[in-house]
Amino acid sequence: MESPLFAQPCRLLSLPDELKLHILNYLDTRRDLYNVSRTCHVLEDVTMARLYHSVDLDLPLGRVSKEPGTSILRAPVTQSIREFTVRSGPLNRRRSVYSRRRKSDAGSIEVHVNGILDKIPMKRLKSFAILHQTPLSQQTLDLVVRRNEHTLQHLGFYEAAPWQESTLLPLNLTSLECRAVNEGDGVENIISANRSTLQKLYLGQEKQLVDQYRRTRVGFLEQIPQPAETFLTSAFALDKYSHLRELSLSGLDVTLLRPTTTSQAVLFCKLERLSLESCPGTTELLDSIAGTFHWTSYSPDAPQNPPIFPSLKHFLLRHENPNTALKDAVIRFLSSFTGLRTLSLLFENAAVLERPSTLIAEHGPTLHTLVLESRIQPREHLSLDTSRPFGVGGYSSELWEESINDIVRLCPNLVELGMGFPWNDELVRLHKTALPTLQHLKTIHIRNFPENQVFSQLGDYSIKEYATKFIEWAFPALVGGGRPTLEQLAIGPTLYESRWKMSPASNTTTSTSTSTSTSTRRQVPEFLRTHHFCLDWATTRFGRWSPLITPVSEKYMEELAGEKPLRGVFEQVWLR
């Protein structure tokens, strides 16, 4: 959690209001209020210049309200930016019909982004990311590289527009992020120009992955279109990366990533973070890495001067087809080394019969973040909770109690815990667990959510009220006494925000049958059509915030209709 705004005591703000008025009256009698106003304006500019070194800007999918040529950000902000990120904001539906008669929304977004980049002082920008549905154009890339050639260290984009061979490429990047590489031509050129300096690499086929997931929830991994084989061969040549420490992949076939040489094996041992999300070939890759870790640790043929040991600290895995072979490979992989600080396992379309203690292995003493989630099928409506705890196909009070106690016993230094909880309050209340004994636990994310038909009374609670009830249930020994050390409580499953951002219907669809099939395929799941959302604090697969499912009672309907400002169910939950 971020530190409070005023970490140090501020004596001026703590003065009584009456004394502040006396100060202003004194200045007024001295005819000095004008200079006070000017001084406050200067202080405001200086404060903004120090606050806005990092700017994360949401631009709507529809047309930006500002006209081209007018700046979205104030001058003190653009003069101080060091890290600039642009994301897709909510669709501007009011202007969507009008915007179709004008130039494209992509052009409008590009004009505004380029306008901001042009006002940032030269050699100032260290990080630039356009994680927007608008592709990174050649003009934008040229502008960023030309003005920040020697300072730019991180470049991120959702996808790239076609570039010419004469496009300026950034050099000396330490971090590269591309959410949809497509065929991979332009991305391959950037990778080749920065192999010797790259420390963090994120590559994915998010656009194609989302499209396949919308069509079918099961068995779609092999249907994801892959980049050209030349790109995969070049990008996965790990022995050519001398400083790579973090590797994150989503939707890419990782078959070619398996280590085959000693130099590749050494690089896997140097990795500190590995993230594999919906990647075909994951089973074979994890088996190969497990063999590599075992070889470097125990084989006499492994490098000895100096000795090489696995240094992996963060491992994140998501898979929509977790068969027995994959689960066995995960266990072998996690048992081949020690020292993890983050372990996140998200499985869909299967129950995991292995207990948490089997997967935690010897990593317990060093783990700070543990996330375990298993769904027997994708959750499409509120009448079925598909989440299941690790170790069995259904919830039981004994299993939940034993799992919690195992986690507490094995992971005494846990700071963040994300897993399913049983929603029967009597079950939680009657079974006291060792959860309150975790002295460093600050965040709990309840990954599942109650079935709306069974627990409809939750609609009568605000989120804050229900959070209080959960604390009473999960920490019964602390009721009436001291509060737990919790600072954040997130409730609800991790929904994939990017997968349900439906774009307006295309004008090219003319056939009635075609329109019907298109609308059926793009229809949003029931819980997104009938329920309202606020945000929780759980990061989803693509680094965005996930919506929190919240049944809303009738007393909030007038607020949601715009007749009253949003309150109540939308209030944030802070337990400090």
Coordinates of C-alpha atoms in Angstrom, one line a residue:
M1 CA 0.0 0.0 0.0
E2 CA 1.2 3.5 -0.7
S3 CA 2.3 5.6 2.2
P4 CA 0.0 8.3 3.5
L5 CA 0.0 11.6 1.7
F6 CA 1.5 13.4 4.7
A7 CA 4.0 11.1 6.1
Q8 CA 5.7 13.9 8.1
P9 CA 3.9 16.2 10.5
C10 CA 2.7 19.4 8.9
R11 CA 2.4 22.1 11.5
L12 CA 0.9 24.7 9.2
L13 CA -2.0 22.4 8.3
S14 CA -2.5 21.5 11.9
L15 CA -3.1 25.1 13.0
P16 CA -6.7 25.9 14.1
D17 CA -8.9 27.4 11.3
E18 CA -9.4 30.6 13.4
L19 CA -5.7 31.2 13.5
K20 CA -5.4 30.7 9.7
L21 CA -8.1 33.3 9.2
H22 CA -6.2 35.7 11.4
I23 CA -3.1 35.2 9.3
L24 CA -5.0 36.0 6.1
N25 CA -6.6 39.1 7.8
Y26 CA -3.1 40.3 8.8
L27 CA -1.8 39.9 5.2
D28 CA -4.9 41.7 3.9
T29 CA -4.2 44.7 6.1
R30 CA -0.7 44.8 4.8
R31 CA -2.0 44.8 1.2
D32 CA -0.1 41.6 0.4
L33 CA -2.8 39.1 -0.6
Y34 CA -1.8 39.4 -4.3
N35 CA 1.7 38.3 -3.6
V36 CA 0.3 35.5 -1.4
S37 CA -1.8 34.3 -4.4
R38 CA 1.2 34.4 -6.7
T39 CA 3.3 32.5 -4.2
C40 CA 0.6 29.9 -3.8
H41 CA 0.5 29.5 -7.6
V42 CA 4.3 29.0 -7.7
L43 CA 4.1 26.5 -4.9
E44 CA 1.4 24.6 -6.8
D45 CA 3.5 24.4 -9.9
V46 CA 6.6 23.2 -7.9
T47 CA 4.5 20.6 -6.1
M48 CA 3.0 19.3 -9.4
A49 CA 6.5 19.1 -10.9
R50 CA 7.6 16.9 -8.0
L51 CA 4.5 14.8 -7.8
Y52 CA 4.0 13.9 -11.5
H53 CA 7.3 12.2 -12.4
S54 CA 5.2 9.2 -13.2
V55 CA 1.9 9.7 -15.1
D56 CA -0.5 6.8 -15.9
L57 CA -3.2 8.2 -18.2
D58 CA -6.5 6.6 -19.3
L59 CA -7.8 7.7 -22.7
P60 CA -11.3 6.5 -23.7
L61 CA -11.9 4.1 -26.5
G62 CA -14.2 6.7 -28.1
R63 CA -13.1 10.2 -29.2
V64 CA -11.1 12.2 -26.7
S65 CA -13.2 15.3 -25.6
K66 CA -10.2 17.6 -26.1
E67 CA -9.7 18.9 -29.6
P68 CA -6.4 18.3 -31.3
G69 CA -3.9 21.1 -30.5
T70 CA -5.2 21.5 -26.9
S71 CA -3.2 19.7 -24.2
I72 CA -4.7 17.1 -21.9
L73 CA -2.1 17.8 -19.2
R74 CA -1.1 21.0 -17.6
A75 CA 2.3 22.5 -18.4
P76 CA 3.9 21.7 -15.0
V77 CA 3.0 18.1 -15.4
T78 CA 4.4 17.7 -18.9
Q79 CA 7.6 19.5 -17.8
S80 CA 8.2 17.0 -15.1
I81 CA 7.2 13.6 -16.6
R82 CA 9.8 10.9 -16.4
E83 CA 7.5 7.8 -16.9
F84 CA 4.5 8.1 -19.2
T85 CA 1.9 5.3 -19.6
V86 CA -1.3 5.5 -21.8
R87 CA -4.1 2.9 -21.2
S88 CA -7.5 2.2 -22.7
G89 CA -10.2 4.0 -20.7
P90 CA -14.0 3.3 -20.8
L91 CA -15.8 3.7 -24.1
N92 CA -17.1 7.2 -24.8
R93 CA -20.5 6.1 -25.9
R94 CA -22.0 9.6 -26.1
R95 CA -19.7 10.4 -29.0
S96 CA -19.4 7.0 -30.7
V97 CA -22.0 7.7 -33.4
Y98 CA -20.8 11.2 -34.0
S99 CA -17.2 10.1 -34.1
R100 CA -17.8 7.7 -37.0
R101 CA -18.4 10.6 -39.3
R102 CA -15.0 12.0 -38.5
K103 CA -11.5 10.7 -38.7
S104 CA -10.8 7.5 -36.8
D105 CA -10.5 7.4 -33.0
A106 CA -7.1 5.8 -33.5
G107 CA -5.9 9.0 -35.2
S108 CA -7.4 11.1 -32.5
I109 CA -5.6 9.2 -29.8
E110 CA -2.3 9.3 -31.7
V111 CA -2.6 13.1 -32.2
H112 CA -3.1 13.7 -28.4
V113 CA -0.3 11.3 -27.4
N114 CA 2.1 12.8 -29.8
G115 CA 1.1 16.3 -28.6
I116 CA 2.0 15.3 -25.1
L117 CA 5.3 13.7 -26.1
D118 CA 6.3 16.8 -28.1
K119 CA 5.9 19.0 -25.0
I120 CA 8.0 16.8 -22.7
P121 CA 11.5 18.2 -22.5
M122 CA 14.1 16.3 -24.6
K123 CA 16.2 13.7 -22.9
R124 CA 13.8 13.5 -20.0
L125 CA 11.6 10.4 -20.6
K126 CA 12.8 7.2 -19.1
S127 CA 9.7 5.0 -19.6
F128 CA 7.0 5.1 -22.3
A129 CA 4.1 2.7 -22.7
I130 CA 1.0 2.9 -24.9
L131 CA -1.0 0.0 -23.6
H132 CA -4.0 1.2 -25.6
Q133 CA -5.9 -0.5 -28.4
T134 CA -4.4 2.1 -30.6
P135 CA -1.3 0.5 -32.3
L136 CA 2.1 2.1 -31.8
S137 CA 2.6 4.0 -35.0
Q138 CA 5.9 4.7 -36.7
Q139 CA 5.5 8.5 -36.1
T140 CA 5.0 8.0 -32.4
L141 CA 8.0 5.7 -32.1
D142 CA 10.2 8.1 -34.1
L143 CA 9.1 11.0 -31.9
V144 CA 9.9 9.1 -28.7
V145 CA 13.3 7.8 -29.9
R146 CA 14.4 11.1 -31.4
R147 CA 13.7 13.1 -28.3
N148 CA 14.8 10.6 -25.7
E149 CA 17.4 8.5 -27.5
H150 CA 19.8 8.2 -24.6
T151 CA 17.4 8.2 -21.6
L152 CA 14.6 5.8 -22.7
Q153 CA 14.9 2.6 -20.7
H154 CA 11.4 1.0 -20.9
L155 CA 9.2 0.7 -24.0
G156 CA 5.8 -0.9 -23.9
F157 CA 2.9 -1.1 -26.4
Y158 CA -0.2 -3.2 -27.0
E159 CA 0.6 -3.9 -30.6
A160 CA 2.6 -2.2 -33.4
A161 CA 1.4 -0.7 -36.6
P162 CA 3.3 -1.7 -39.8
W163 CA 6.7 0.0 -39.7
Q164 CA 9.1 0.9 -42.5
E165 CA 12.7 -0.3 -42.5
S166 CA 13.9 3.3 -41.9
T167 CA 12.1 3.5 -38.6
L168 CA 14.2 4.7 -35.7
L169 CA 14.7 2.0 -33.1
P170 CA 15.4 2.6 -29.4
L171 CA 18.8 1.5 -28.1
N172 CA 20.0 0.5 -24.6
L173 CA 16.5 -0.6 -23.4
T174 CA 16.4 -2.5 -20.1
S175 CA 12.7 -3.4 -20.4
L176 CA 10.5 -4.2 -23.4
E177 CA 6.8 -5.0 -23.3
C178 CA 4.6 -6.1 -26.2
R179 CA 1.1 -7.4 -25.4
A180 CA 0.3 -8.6 -29.0
V181 CA 3.4 -9.4 -31.2
N182 CA 1.2 -10.6 -34.2
E183 CA 3.8 -11.7 -36.8
G184 CA 6.6 -10.2 -34.8
D185 CA 8.5 -8.3 -37.5
G186 CA 8.9 -4.9 -35.8
V187 CA 9.3 -6.4 -32.3
E188 CA 12.1 -8.7 -33.5
N189 CA 14.0 -5.7 -34.7
I190 CA 13.7 -4.0 -31.4
I191 CA 14.8 -7.1 -29.5
S192 CA 17.8 -7.6 -31.8
A193 CA 18.9 -4.0 -31.2
N194 CA 18.7 -4.4 -27.4
R195 CA 19.7 -7.9 -26.5
S196 CA 22.8 -6.9 -24.6
T197 CA 20.9 -4.5 -22.2
L198 CA 17.4 -6.1 -21.8
Q199 CA 16.7 -7.1 -18.2
K200 CA 12.9 -7.5 -18.4
L201 CA 11.0 -8.9 -21.4
Y202 CA 7.2 -9.3 -21.8
L203 CA 5.9 -10.9 -25.0
G204 CA 2.3 -12.1 -25.7
Q205 CA -0.5 -12.7 -28.1
E206 CA -3.1 -11.1 -25.9
K207 CA -5.3 -9.9 -28.9
Q208 CA -5.5 -13.4 -30.4
L209 CA -5.8 -15.0 -26.9
V210 CA -8.8 -12.9 -26.0
D211 CA -10.5 -13.6 -29.4
Q212 CA -10.1 -17.4 -28.9
Y213 CA -11.3 -17.3 -25.3
R214 CA -14.5 -15.5 -26.4
R215 CA -15.3 -18.3 -28.8
T216 CA -14.6 -21.2 -26.5
R217 CA -13.5 -21.6 -22.9
V218 CA -12.0 -25.1 -23.3
G219 CA -9.3 -26.4 -25.5
F220 CA -8.4 -23.1 -27.2
L221 CA -4.7 -22.9 -26.4
E222 CA -3.7 -24.8 -29.5
Q223 CA -5.9 -22.5 -31.7
I224 CA -4.1 -19.3 -30.8
P225 CA -2.4 -17.9 -33.9
Q226 CA 1.4 -17.8 -33.3
P227 CA 4.0 -15.4 -34.7
A228 CA 6.4 -16.5 -37.5
E229 CA 8.8 -19.3 -36.5
T230 CA 11.7 -17.0 -37.2
F231 CA 10.5 -14.6 -34.6
L232 CA 10.1 -17.3 -31.9
T233 CA 13.5 -18.7 -32.8
S234 CA 15.1 -15.3 -32.5
A235 CA 13.2 -14.1 -29.4
F236 CA 13.7 -17.3 -27.5
A237 CA 17.4 -17.5 -28.1
L238 CA 18.1 -16.9 -24.4
D239 CA 21.8 -17.5 -24.7
K240 CA 22.1 -14.2 -26.5
Y241 CA 20.6 -12.2 -23.5
S242 CA 23.4 -11.4 -21.2
H243 CA 21.4 -9.5 -18.5
L244 CA 17.9 -10.9 -18.8
R245 CA 16.3 -11.3 -15.3
E246 CA 12.5 -11.3 -15.8
L247 CA 10.6 -13.2 -18.6
S248 CA 6.8 -13.0 -18.9
L249 CA 4.9 -14.7 -21.7
S250 CA 1.2 -15.0 -22.5
G251 CA -0.4 -16.9 -25.3
L252 CA 2.9 -17.9 -27.0
D253 CA 4.0 -21.4 -27.8
V254 CA 7.0 -22.0 -25.5
T255 CA 8.1 -25.2 -27.1
L256 CA 11.2 -23.6 -28.6
L257 CA 12.1 -22.0 -25.2
R258 CA 13.3 -25.3 -23.7
P259 CA 17.0 -25.1 -22.8
T260 CA 19.2 -27.3 -25.0
T261 CA 22.6 -25.9 -24.3
T262 CA 24.7 -25.1 -21.2
S263 CA 24.5 -21.3 -21.8
Q264 CA 20.7 -21.5 -22.0
A265 CA 20.6 -23.5 -18.8
V266 CA 22.7 -20.9 -17.1
L267 CA 20.4 -18.1 -18.2
F268 CA 17.4 -19.9 -16.7
C269 CA 19.2 -20.2 -13.5
K270 CA 19.8 -16.4 -13.5
L271 CA 16.1 -15.6 -14.1
E272 CA 14.5 -13.9 -11.0
R273 CA 10.9 -13.8 -12.4
L274 CA 9.1 -16.2 -14.7
S275 CA 5.5 -15.8 -15.8
L276 CA 3.7 -18.2 -18.1
E277 CA 0.0 -17.4 -18.9
S278 CA -2.0 -19.6 -21.2
C279 CA 1.1 -20.8 -23.1
P280 CA 1.0 -23.9 -25.2
G281 CA 3.9 -26.2 -24.4
T282 CA 4.0 -25.2 -20.7
T283 CA 4.2 -28.8 -19.5
E284 CA 7.3 -29.7 -21.6
L285 CA 9.0 -26.4 -20.7
L286 CA 8.5 -26.8 -16.9
D287 CA 9.9 -30.4 -17.1
S288 CA 13.0 -29.1 -19.0
I289 CA 13.6 -26.3 -16.5
A290 CA 13.2 -28.7 -13.6
G291 CA 15.8 -31.0 -15.1
T292 CA 18.1 -28.0 -15.7
F293 CA 17.8 -26.8 -12.1
H294 CA 18.6 -30.3 -10.8
W295 CA 21.5 -30.6 -13.2
T296 CA 23.1 -27.3 -12.1
S297 CA 22.6 -28.2 -8.4
Y298 CA 23.8 -31.8 -8.3
S299 CA 25.6 -32.8 -11.5
P300 CA 29.5 -32.8 -11.5
D301 CA 29.4 -31.6 -15.1
A302 CA 27.6 -28.3 -14.1
P303 CA 29.6 -25.1 -14.0
Q304 CA 31.7 -25.0 -10.8
N305 CA 33.8 -21.8 -11.1
P306 CA 31.7 -20.0 -10.0
P307 CA 28.9 -22.5 -9.1
I308 CA 25.5 -21.7 -10.6
F309 CA 22.3 -22.1 -8.6
P310 CA 18.7 -21.2 -9.5
S311 CA 17.9 -17.7 -8.4
L312 CA 14.1 -17.6 -9.3
K313 CA 12.2 -15.5 -6.8
H314 CA 8.8 -15.0 -8.5
F315 CA 6.8 -17.7 -10.4
L316 CA 3.3 -17.1 -11.9
L317 CA 1.4 -19.7 -13.9
R318 CA -2.0 -19.7 -15.5
H319 CA -3.4 -22.5 -17.6
E320 CA -6.9 -23.3 -19.0
N321 CA -6.1 -27.0 -19.5
P322 CA -4.5 -28.3 -16.3
N323 CA -4.2 -32.0 -17.0
T324 CA -2.4 -34.5 -14.9
A325 CA 0.8 -34.1 -16.9
L326 CA 0.9 -30.4 -16.3
K327 CA 0.2 -30.7 -12.6
D328 CA 3.0 -33.3 -12.2
A329 CA 5.4 -31.0 -14.1
V330 CA 4.5 -28.1 -11.8
I331 CA 5.2 -30.2 -8.7
R332 CA 8.6 -31.4 -10.1
F333 CA 9.5 -27.8 -11.1
L334 CA 8.6 -26.4 -7.7
S335 CA 10.5 -29.2 -5.9
S336 CA 13.7 -28.6 -8.0
F337 CA 14.8 -25.4 -6.2
T338 CA 14.0 -23.2 -3.2
G339 CA 13.7 -19.5 -2.3
L340 CA 10.5 -18.3 -4.0
R341 CA 9.0 -15.1 -2.7
T342 CA 5.9 -15.1 -5.0
L343 CA 3.9 -18.2 -6.0
S344 CA 0.7 -17.7 -8.1
L345 CA -1.1 -20.7 -9.6
L346 CA -4.4 -20.1 -11.5
F347 CA -6.1 -23.1 -13.1
E348 CA -9.3 -23.3 -15.0
N349 CA -11.4 -26.2 -16.2
A350 CA -10.2 -28.7 -13.6
A351 CA -10.0 -29.4 -9.9
V352 CA -6.5 -29.7 -8.3
L353 CA -6.3 -32.7 -6.0
E354 CA -2.9 -31.8 -4.7
R355 CA -2.9 -30.1 -1.3
P356 CA -1.3 -26.7 -0.9
S357 CA 1.6 -28.2 1.1
T358 CA 2.6 -30.3 -1.9
L359 CA 2.9 -27.3 -4.2
I360 CA 4.5 -25.0 -1.6
A361 CA 7.3 -27.6 -1.2
E362 CA 10.4 -26.0 0.5
H363 CA 9.5 -22.5 -0.5
G364 CA 7.4 -21.8 2.7
P365 CA 9.9 -19.8 4.8
T366 CA 10.7 -17.3 2.0
L367 CA 7.2 -16.9 0.5
H368 CA 5.6 -13.4 0.9
T369 CA 2.8 -13.8 -1.7
L370 CA 0.8 -16.9 -2.2
V371 CA -2.1 -17.2 -4.7
L372 CA -3.9 -20.5 -5.3
E373 CA -7.0 -20.6 -7.5
S374 CA -8.8 -23.5 -9.2
R375 CA -12.1 -23.4 -11.2
I376 CA -13.8 -26.5 -12.4
Q377 CA -15.2 -24.4 -15.3
P378 CA -15.3 -20.8 -16.4
R379 CA -17.8 -18.8 -14.3
E380 CA -20.5 -17.5 -16.7
H381 CA -23.3 -16.6 -14.2
L382 CA -23.8 -16.0 -10.5
S383 CA -25.9 -19.1 -9.8
L384 CA -22.7 -21.3 -9.9
D385 CA -19.5 -20.8 -7.9
T386 CA -16.9 -22.8 -9.9
S387 CA -14.0 -22.1 -7.5
R388 CA -12.6 -25.1 -5.6
P389 CA -9.9 -25.3 -3.0
F390 CA -6.7 -27.2 -3.8
G391 CA -6.9 -30.8 -2.6
V392 CA -10.5 -31.8 -3.4
G393 CA -13.3 -31.3 -5.8
G394 CA -15.6 -29.4 -3.4
Y395 CA -15.6 -27.4 -0.2
S396 CA -15.6 -29.0 3.2
S397 CA -14.9 -27.4 6.6
E398 CA -12.2 -29.9 7.5
L399 CA -10.3 -29.3 4.2
W400 CA -10.4 -25.6 4.5
E401 CA -9.3 -25.6 8.1
E402 CA -6.4 -28.0 7.3
S403 CA -5.3 -26.0 4.2
I404 CA -5.2 -22.7 6.2
N405 CA -3.3 -24.3 9.0
D406 CA -0.8 -25.9 6.6
I407 CA -0.2 -22.5 4.9
V408 CA 0.2 -20.8 8.3
R409 CA 2.7 -23.5 9.4
L410 CA 4.7 -23.6 6.2
C411 CA 4.7 -19.8 5.4
P412 CA 5.2 -17.8 8.6
N413 CA 6.3 -14.7 6.7
L414 CA 3.3 -14.5 4.4
V415 CA 2.3 -10.9 3.5
E416 CA -0.4 -11.5 0.8
L417 CA -2.7 -14.5 0.6
G418 CA -5.2 -15.1 -2.2
M419 CA -7.4 -18.2 -2.2
G420 CA -11.0 -19.4 -2.0
F421 CA -12.9 -19.2 1.2
P422 CA -16.1 -21.0 2.2
W423 CA -19.0 -18.6 2.3
N424 CA -21.0 -20.2 5.0
D425 CA -20.6 -17.9 8.0
E426 CA -21.3 -20.6 10.5
L427 CA -18.6 -22.8 9.0
V428 CA -16.0 -20.0 9.2
R429 CA -17.2 -18.9 12.7
L430 CA -17.1 -22.4 14.3
H431 CA -13.7 -23.4 12.9
K432 CA -11.0 -21.3 14.4
T433 CA -7.9 -21.5 12.3
A434 CA -4.3 -20.3 12.8
L435 CA -4.8 -17.4 10.3
P436 CA -4.6 -14.7 13.0
T437 CA -1.1 -15.9 13.9
L438 CA 0.4 -14.7 10.7
Q439 CA 2.1 -11.6 12.0
H440 CA 3.0 -10.1 8.7
L441 CA -0.2 -10.7 6.8
K442 CA -1.5 -7.4 5.3
T443 CA -3.6 -8.5 2.3
I444 CA -6.3 -11.1 1.8
H445 CA -7.9 -11.7 -1.5
I446 CA -11.0 -13.9 -1.4
R447 CA -10.8 -15.3 -5.0
N448 CA -14.3 -16.8 -5.1
F449 CA -17.7 -15.2 -4.5
P450 CA -20.9 -16.5 -3.0
E451 CA -23.7 -17.8 -5.2
N452 CA -26.2 -15.0 -5.6
Q453 CA -29.3 -17.2 -5.2
V454 CA -28.2 -18.7 -1.9
F455 CA -26.6 -15.7 -0.3
S456 CA -28.9 -13.0 -1.7
Q457 CA -28.9 -11.2 1.6
L458 CA -25.4 -9.9 0.8
G459 CA -27.1 -7.3 -1.4
D460 CA -28.3 -5.6 1.9
Y461 CA -24.7 -5.0 2.9
S462 CA -22.3 -2.4 1.7
I463 CA -18.8 -3.7 0.9
K464 CA -17.4 -2.2 4.0
E465 CA -20.1 -3.9 6.2
Y466 CA -19.4 -7.2 4.7
A467 CA -15.6 -6.7 5.1
T468 CA -16.3 -6.2 8.8
K469 CA -18.3 -9.4 9.0
F470 CA -15.5 -11.3 7.3
I471 CA -13.0 -10.1 9.9
E472 CA -15.4 -11.2 12.6
W473 CA -15.7 -14.7 11.0
A474 CA -12.1 -15.3 10.0
F475 CA -10.6 -13.7 13.2
P476 CA -13.1 -14.7 15.9
A477 CA -10.5 -14.5 18.7
L478 CA -10.0 -10.8 17.9
V479 CA -13.6 -9.7 18.1
G480 CA -13.8 -7.0 20.8
G481 CA -10.1 -6.9 21.1
G482 CA -7.2 -5.8 18.9
R483 CA -7.6 -5.6 15.1
P484 CA -5.5 -7.9 12.9
T485 CA -2.6 -6.4 10.9
L486 CA -4.7 -6.5 7.7
E487 CA -4.5 -3.4 5.5
Q488 CA -6.3 -4.6 2.4
L489 CA -9.2 -6.9 1.8
A490 CA -10.2 -7.8 -1.8
I491 CA -13.4 -9.8 -2.5
G492 CA -14.3 -11.4 -5.7
P493 CA -12.9 -13.6 -8.5
T494 CA -10.3 -12.2 -10.9
L495 CA -12.3 -11.3 -14.0
Y496 CA -10.4 -10.5 -17.2
E497 CA -11.2 -6.9 -17.9
S498 CA -9.9 -6.9 -21.4
R499 CA -12.0 -9.9 -22.4
W500 CA -15.3 -8.2 -21.8
K501 CA -14.7 -4.7 -23.1
M502 CA -17.1 -5.0 -26.0
S503 CA -16.6 -2.6 -28.9
P504 CA -19.6 -1.1 -30.8
A505 CA -21.1 -3.3 -33.5
S506 CA -19.3 -3.0 -36.8
N507 CA -21.1 -1.2 -39.7
T508 CA -19.9 -3.8 -42.2
T509 CA -22.3 -6.4 -40.8
T510 CA -25.4 -6.4 -43.1
S511 CA -26.8 -9.9 -43.0
T512 CA -29.4 -10.5 -40.3
S513 CA -28.1 -14.0 -39.6
T514 CA -24.6 -12.7 -39.4
S515 CA -25.6 -10.0 -37.0
T516 CA -27.4 -12.5 -34.8
S517 CA -24.4 -14.8 -34.6
T518 CA -22.0 -12.0 -34.0
S519 CA -24.1 -10.5 -31.1
T520 CA -24.5 -14.0 -29.6
R521 CA -20.8 -14.6 -29.7
R522 CA -19.9 -11.2 -28.3
Q523 CA -22.6 -11.3 -25.6
V524 CA -21.2 -10.4 -22.2
P525 CA -21.7 -13.1 -19.4
E526 CA -24.7 -12.8 -17.2
F527 CA -22.9 -11.5 -14.1
L528 CA -21.5 -8.6 -16.1
R529 CA -24.9 -7.7 -17.6
T530 CA -26.9 -7.8 -14.4
H531 CA -24.5 -6.6 -11.7
H532 CA -22.5 -3.4 -11.0
F533 CA -18.9 -3.2 -10.1
C534 CA -16.3 -1.4 -8.1
L535 CA -12.5 -2.1 -8.1
D536 CA -10.6 -4.5 -5.8
W537 CA -6.9 -4.6 -5.3
A538 CA -6.1 -7.9 -7.1
T539 CA -4.0 -7.6 -10.2
T540 CA -5.3 -9.7 -13.1
R541 CA -3.4 -11.5 -15.8
F542 CA -2.7 -8.5 -18.0
G543 CA -1.7 -6.2 -15.2
R544 CA -5.1 -4.4 -15.0
W545 CA -7.4 -4.0 -12.1
S546 CA -10.3 -6.5 -11.9
P547 CA -13.9 -5.7 -11.2
L548 CA -15.4 -6.7 -8.0
I549 CA -18.8 -8.5 -8.2
T550 CA -21.2 -6.7 -5.9
P551 CA -25.0 -7.6 -5.7
V552 CA -26.7 -4.3 -5.4
S553 CA -30.0 -3.9 -3.4
E554 CA -32.9 -1.6 -4.5
K555 CA -31.8 1.2 -2.2
Y556 CA -28.9 1.9 -4.5
M557 CA -30.8 2.0 -7.7
E558 CA -31.5 5.7 -7.7
E559 CA -27.8 6.3 -7.2
L560 CA -26.8 4.0 -10.1
A561 CA -29.4 5.7 -12.3
G562 CA -27.6 9.0 -11.8
E563 CA -30.2 10.6 -9.5
K564 CA -27.8 10.6 -6.6
P565 CA -24.0 10.6 -6.4
L566 CA -22.5 7.1 -6.0
R567 CA -22.0 6.1 -2.4
G568 CA -22.5 3.1 -0.2
V569 CA -21.7 0.0 -2.2
F570 CA -18.9 1.7 -4.1
E571 CA -17.0 2.8 -1.0
Q572 CA -13.4 1.5 -0.8
V573 CA -12.4 -1.0 1.9
W574 CA -9.4 0.0 4.0
L575 CA -8.9 -1.8 7.2
R576 CA -6.1 0.3 8.6

